[in-house]
Amino acid sequence: MQPLPTLKVFKFGGASVKDAPAIRNLVAIVRMYEGQGPLLIVVSAMGKTTNALEDVFQRAYTGKPYAEALQVVEDYHLQTAQELAEPTRQDAQPTLQELFTFLRQQLSDLTPEQYDQQYDQIVSFGELLATRLVAHTLAAQWLDCRSLLRTDSTWREARVDWATTEQQLQATLPPLLAQGPVVTQGFLGGTADGRTTTLGREGSDYTAAILAYCMGAESVTIWKDVAGLLNADPKFFTDTVRYPEISYQETIEMAYYGASVIHPKTIKPLAVRGIPLLVKSFLHPTAEGTRVHDCQHGLLAPAYIRKAGQCLISFESKDLTFISEENLEVIFGALAQVRLKIHVMQNSAISFSVCTDFSAYRLEQLLSLLRDQFTVHYNTELVLYTIKNYTTDSLERLTAGRTLLLEQRTRQTFQMVCREEV
């Protein structure tokens, strides 16, 4: 089966399917593209469902009551389904209730020592629920991507088996797309033996890129609640600037540093096959947005990137010897083992510091591995700021009134770690 060069891949995130009016808006956007070729729609969990399911899972895993928290999630979905119900077709609620019954069975059967694997099995229900509801409302075909998007068993950040995935998608999707739009899940994959995996938080963008790459799509469009790819998050910065177009390389760097609009792994598969990424607003679907593609442009406006929930960890050798290559090998090995990613690192004669996302579970694992060899200090509830293409004015704007715990700069990039703003 050949790729589909006229295929459009749409990705709708949690904000765009957060309630019944939002889902109706999604339907209206899809209707705008009727007759323009095959359409594959990737959908994230509704609103903050992933966060809610993480809380339910954490409660269940640690033996705490979770029934009430889960009931809130179920009521939210069933209420939305009821609001979307129409007299001319069957209600979606029975399908959703079946999924919640299965979810409860999964939660009652958790076992110790398999935290990450079981996380994937539970949290993945957000996408399954959302896509069932969207497909039902849109009267589109529902596709379980877990049987097609093949991954290994690196739980919570699965690695894609590209050859198998491409073969399976090209064999399965074209006849389905010939019948009309297809709705599938972002964020999810599956192992060869049928277990669910996830691609990392906010991984639905990456899913859209994987599908586009494997199918030779015409484009990928990410529908957001902002006007396009901006130089800063408007929730935290005023006077933001929209980039009308931007290169793959520049976007990869912004995503790597934590720009929330695009998942870091999204760009590479698109760049390899020259597939443009469009970032558009679901609130103003006819507006221009941003085009990410292979292009040349001059100096861009400074990009401000904010990552909250950070932890600064410092390691000192207990015998006060210099931090050597051997010490660093041990520290890096432990960080990799507990899967804490380094966002910034800095060393002095007798200490080495890293900034990572905070996870109490992973931090405790790290301490157990290293506390015998190193004195470890850490600070939590921190924010990491990055300015890409910084200027003197942008530095002054960002640092004014803040106490910096760590700062670092290169020719084009400035980073600093400070305490969370009150």
Short mmCIF file of N, CA and C in Angstrom, two decimals, residues 236-320:
data_model
loop_
_atom_site.label_atom_id
_atom_site.label_comp_id
_atom_site.label_asym_id
_atom_site.label_seq_id
_atom_site.Cartn_x
_atom_site.Cartn_y
_atom_site.Cartn_z
N PHE A 236 1.86 33.90 31.06
CA PHE A 236 2.91 34.39 31.94
C PHE A 236 3.65 35.61 31.40
N PHE A 237 3.49 35.89 30.11
CA PHE A 237 4.20 37.01 29.51
C PHE A 237 3.22 37.85 28.70
N THR A 238 3.38 39.17 28.81
CA THR A 238 2.55 40.07 28.01
C THR A 238 3.29 40.40 26.71
N ASP A 239 2.58 40.98 25.77
CA ASP A 239 3.17 41.43 24.50
C ASP A 239 3.87 40.30 23.75
N THR A 240 3.20 39.16 23.66
CA THR A 240 3.79 38.05 22.92
C THR A 240 3.78 38.32 21.42
N VAL A 241 4.67 37.65 20.72
CA VAL A 241 4.81 37.81 19.27
C VAL A 241 4.57 36.46 18.61
N ARG A 242 3.78 36.45 17.56
CA ARG A 242 3.57 35.22 16.78
C ARG A 242 4.60 35.13 15.67
N TYR A 243 5.20 33.94 15.52
CA TYR A 243 6.09 33.71 14.39
C TYR A 243 5.25 33.24 13.20
N PRO A 244 5.15 34.01 12.12
CA PRO A 244 4.37 33.55 10.95
C PRO A 244 4.94 32.28 10.34
N GLU A 245 6.27 32.19 10.31
CA GLU A 245 6.93 30.96 9.89
C GLU A 245 8.22 30.80 10.67
N ILE A 246 8.68 29.57 10.79
CA ILE A 246 9.88 29.30 11.56
C ILE A 246 10.46 27.98 11.06
N SER A 247 11.76 27.85 11.14
CA SER A 247 12.43 26.67 10.60
C SER A 247 12.28 25.47 11.53
N TYR A 248 12.45 24.29 10.95
CA TYR A 248 12.46 23.07 11.76
C TYR A 248 13.51 23.16 12.87
N GLN A 249 14.72 23.60 12.51
CA GLN A 249 15.82 23.60 13.47
C GLN A 249 15.53 24.51 14.65
N GLU A 250 15.04 25.71 14.38
CA GLU A 250 14.74 26.65 15.46
C GLU A 250 13.63 26.09 16.36
N THR A 251 12.63 25.44 15.76
CA THR A 251 11.53 24.90 16.53
C THR A 251 11.98 23.73 17.39
N ILE A 252 12.86 22.89 16.86
CA ILE A 252 13.39 21.78 17.63
C ILE A 252 14.09 22.29 18.89
N GLU A 253 14.88 23.35 18.74
CA GLU A 253 15.60 23.89 19.89
C GLU A 253 14.63 24.47 20.92
N MET A 254 13.61 25.19 20.45
CA MET A 254 12.63 25.75 21.39
C MET A 254 11.88 24.65 22.12
N ALA A 255 11.51 23.58 21.39
CA ALA A 255 10.80 22.47 22.02
C ALA A 255 11.71 21.75 23.02
N TYR A 256 12.98 21.61 22.67
CA TYR A 256 13.93 20.95 23.57
C TYR A 256 14.02 21.68 24.90
N TYR A 257 14.02 23.00 24.84
CA TYR A 257 14.13 23.78 26.08
C TYR A 257 12.83 23.86 26.85
N GLY A 258 11.74 23.34 26.28
CA GLY A 258 10.50 23.25 27.05
C GLY A 258 9.34 24.08 26.55
N ALA A 259 9.41 24.61 25.34
CA ALA A 259 8.27 25.35 24.81
C ALA A 259 7.05 24.45 24.80
N SER A 260 5.98 24.87 25.44
CA SER A 260 4.85 23.97 25.70
C SER A 260 3.97 23.74 24.48
N VAL A 261 4.14 24.52 23.42
CA VAL A 261 3.26 24.38 22.27
C VAL A 261 3.51 23.08 21.52
N ILE A 262 4.76 22.60 21.50
CA ILE A 262 5.10 21.44 20.68
C ILE A 262 5.94 20.46 21.49
N HIS A 263 5.61 19.17 21.40
CA HIS A 263 6.40 18.13 22.06
C HIS A 263 7.78 18.04 21.41
N PRO A 264 8.84 17.86 22.20
CA PRO A 264 10.21 17.91 21.65
C PRO A 264 10.49 16.94 20.52
N LYS A 265 9.84 15.77 20.50
CA LYS A 265 10.14 14.77 19.47
C LYS A 265 9.35 14.95 18.19
N THR A 266 8.49 15.96 18.15
CA THR A 266 7.56 16.10 17.04
C THR A 266 8.24 16.44 15.73
N ILE A 267 9.23 17.31 15.77
CA ILE A 267 9.73 17.92 14.54
C ILE A 267 10.57 16.97 13.70
N LYS A 268 11.42 16.17 14.30
CA LYS A 268 12.37 15.38 13.52
C LYS A 268 11.71 14.53 12.43
N PRO A 269 10.70 13.70 12.75
CA PRO A 269 10.11 12.89 11.67
C PRO A 269 9.48 13.72 10.57
N LEU A 270 8.96 14.90 10.92
CA LEU A 270 8.39 15.77 9.89
C LEU A 270 9.48 16.37 9.02
N ALA A 271 10.58 16.79 9.63
CA ALA A 271 11.69 17.38 8.88
C ALA A 271 12.32 16.37 7.93
N VAL A 272 12.43 15.12 8.38
CA VAL A 272 13.05 14.08 7.55
C VAL A 272 12.30 13.94 6.22
N ARG A 273 10.99 14.05 6.24
CA ARG A 273 10.20 13.89 5.02
C ARG A 273 9.61 15.19 4.51
N GLY A 274 10.09 16.31 5.06
CA GLY A 274 9.67 17.62 4.53
C GLY A 274 8.20 17.90 4.68
N ILE A 275 7.59 17.42 5.74
CA ILE A 275 6.16 17.63 5.98
C ILE A 275 5.99 18.88 6.84
N PRO A 276 5.29 19.90 6.37
CA PRO A 276 5.12 21.12 7.18
C PRO A 276 4.21 20.89 8.37
N LEU A 277 4.51 21.60 9.45
CA LEU A 277 3.68 21.59 10.65
C LEU A 277 2.99 22.95 10.75
N LEU A 278 1.68 22.93 10.83
CA LEU A 278 0.90 24.15 10.99
C LEU A 278 0.39 24.22 12.42
N VAL A 279 0.58 25.35 13.06
CA VAL A 279 0.07 25.58 14.41
C VAL A 279 -1.03 26.63 14.29
N LYS A 280 -2.27 26.23 14.55
CA LYS A 280 -3.40 27.12 14.35
C LYS A 280 -4.29 27.17 15.58
N SER A 281 -5.13 28.18 15.64
CA SER A 281 -6.03 28.38 16.78
C SER A 281 -7.39 27.76 16.51
N PHE A 282 -7.83 26.89 17.43
CA PHE A 282 -9.18 26.35 17.27
C PHE A 282 -10.24 27.40 17.62
N LEU A 283 -9.83 28.50 18.23
CA LEU A 283 -10.77 29.59 18.52
C LEU A 283 -10.98 30.48 17.30
N HIS A 284 -9.96 30.55 16.44
CA HIS A 284 -10.02 31.34 15.19
C HIS A 284 -9.45 30.49 14.06
N PRO A 285 -10.18 29.48 13.63
CA PRO A 285 -9.62 28.48 12.73
C PRO A 285 -9.23 28.98 11.34
N THR A 286 -9.75 30.13 10.93
CA THR A 286 -9.38 30.65 9.61
C THR A 286 -8.18 31.58 9.67
N ALA A 287 -7.68 31.89 10.87
CA ALA A 287 -6.51 32.77 11.00
C ALA A 287 -5.26 32.05 10.51
N GLU A 288 -4.23 32.84 10.24
CA GLU A 288 -3.03 32.32 9.56
C GLU A 288 -2.26 31.28 10.39
N GLY A 289 -2.03 31.55 11.67
CA GLY A 289 -1.23 30.64 12.48
C GLY A 289 0.24 30.72 12.16
N THR A 290 0.95 29.60 12.38
CA THR A 290 2.39 29.52 12.13
C THR A 290 2.67 28.31 11.26
N ARG A 291 3.60 28.48 10.33
CA ARG A 291 4.03 27.37 9.47
C ARG A 291 5.47 27.01 9.84
N VAL A 292 5.67 25.79 10.30
CA VAL A 292 7.01 25.29 10.62
C VAL A 292 7.46 24.43 9.44
N HIS A 293 8.55 24.84 8.79
CA HIS A 293 8.99 24.11 7.61
C HIS A 293 10.46 24.43 7.35
N ASP A 294 10.97 23.95 6.23
CA ASP A 294 12.37 24.17 5.87
C ASP A 294 12.48 25.55 5.25
N CYS A 295 12.87 26.53 6.04
CA CYS A 295 12.90 27.91 5.56
C CYS A 295 14.08 28.65 6.16
N GLN A 296 14.38 29.79 5.57
CA GLN A 296 15.42 30.68 6.08
C GLN A 296 14.75 31.94 6.60
N HIS A 297 15.21 32.43 7.74
CA HIS A 297 14.66 33.68 8.26
C HIS A 297 15.74 34.41 9.03
N GLY A 298 15.52 35.68 9.23
CA GLY A 298 16.48 36.49 9.96
C GLY A 298 16.38 36.25 11.46
N LEU A 299 16.97 37.15 12.22
CA LEU A 299 16.96 37.04 13.67
C LEU A 299 15.53 37.11 14.19
N LEU A 300 15.17 36.15 15.01
CA LEU A 300 13.81 36.07 15.55
C LEU A 300 13.70 36.84 16.85
N ALA A 301 12.48 37.21 17.19
CA ALA A 301 12.23 37.82 18.50
C ALA A 301 12.63 36.83 19.58
N PRO A 302 13.21 37.30 20.69
CA PRO A 302 13.60 36.38 21.76
C PRO A 302 12.43 35.50 22.21
N ALA A 303 12.70 34.22 22.39
CA ALA A 303 11.68 33.28 22.86
C ALA A 303 11.88 33.04 24.36
N TYR A 304 10.82 33.26 25.14
CA TYR A 304 10.86 33.04 26.58
C TYR A 304 10.16 31.71 26.88
N ILE A 305 10.87 30.80 27.52
CA ILE A 305 10.34 29.47 27.79
C ILE A 305 10.39 29.22 29.29
N ARG A 306 9.26 28.84 29.85
CA ARG A 306 9.13 28.65 31.30
C ARG A 306 8.76 27.21 31.62
N LYS A 307 9.54 26.58 32.48
CA LYS A 307 9.24 25.22 32.94
C LYS A 307 9.12 25.24 34.46
N ALA A 308 7.92 25.03 34.96
CA ALA A 308 7.70 24.99 36.40
C ALA A 308 7.90 23.56 36.92
N GLY A 309 7.76 23.40 38.24
CA GLY A 309 7.88 22.07 38.83
C GLY A 309 9.26 21.49 38.72
N GLN A 310 10.29 22.32 38.89
CA GLN A 310 11.67 21.88 38.72
C GLN A 310 12.34 21.58 40.06
N CYS A 311 13.41 20.80 39.98
CA CYS A 311 14.19 20.43 41.15
C CYS A 311 15.67 20.64 40.84
N LEU A 312 16.37 21.34 41.71
CA LEU A 312 17.81 21.56 41.56
C LEU A 312 18.52 20.63 42.54
N ILE A 313 19.32 19.72 41.99
CA ILE A 313 20.00 18.71 42.80
C ILE A 313 21.51 18.93 42.70
N SER A 314 22.18 18.99 43.85
CA SER A 314 23.63 19.20 43.88
C SER A 314 24.30 18.02 44.57
N PHE A 315 25.40 17.58 43.99
CA PHE A 315 26.16 16.43 44.51
C PHE A 315 27.56 16.89 44.90
N GLU A 316 27.98 16.51 46.09
CA GLU A 316 29.34 16.79 46.55
C GLU A 316 29.99 15.49 46.98
N SER A 317 31.24 15.30 46.60
CA SER A 317 31.96 14.12 47.03
C SER A 317 32.16 14.19 48.55
N LYS A 318 31.92 13.10 49.25
CA LYS A 318 31.99 13.12 50.71
C LYS A 318 33.39 13.34 51.25
N ASP A 319 34.41 13.02 50.46
CA ASP A 319 35.78 13.24 50.94
C ASP A 319 36.37 14.55 50.42
N LEU A 320 35.45 15.42 49.85
CA LEU A 320 35.84 16.75 49.36
C LEU A 320 36.88 16.71 48.25
#
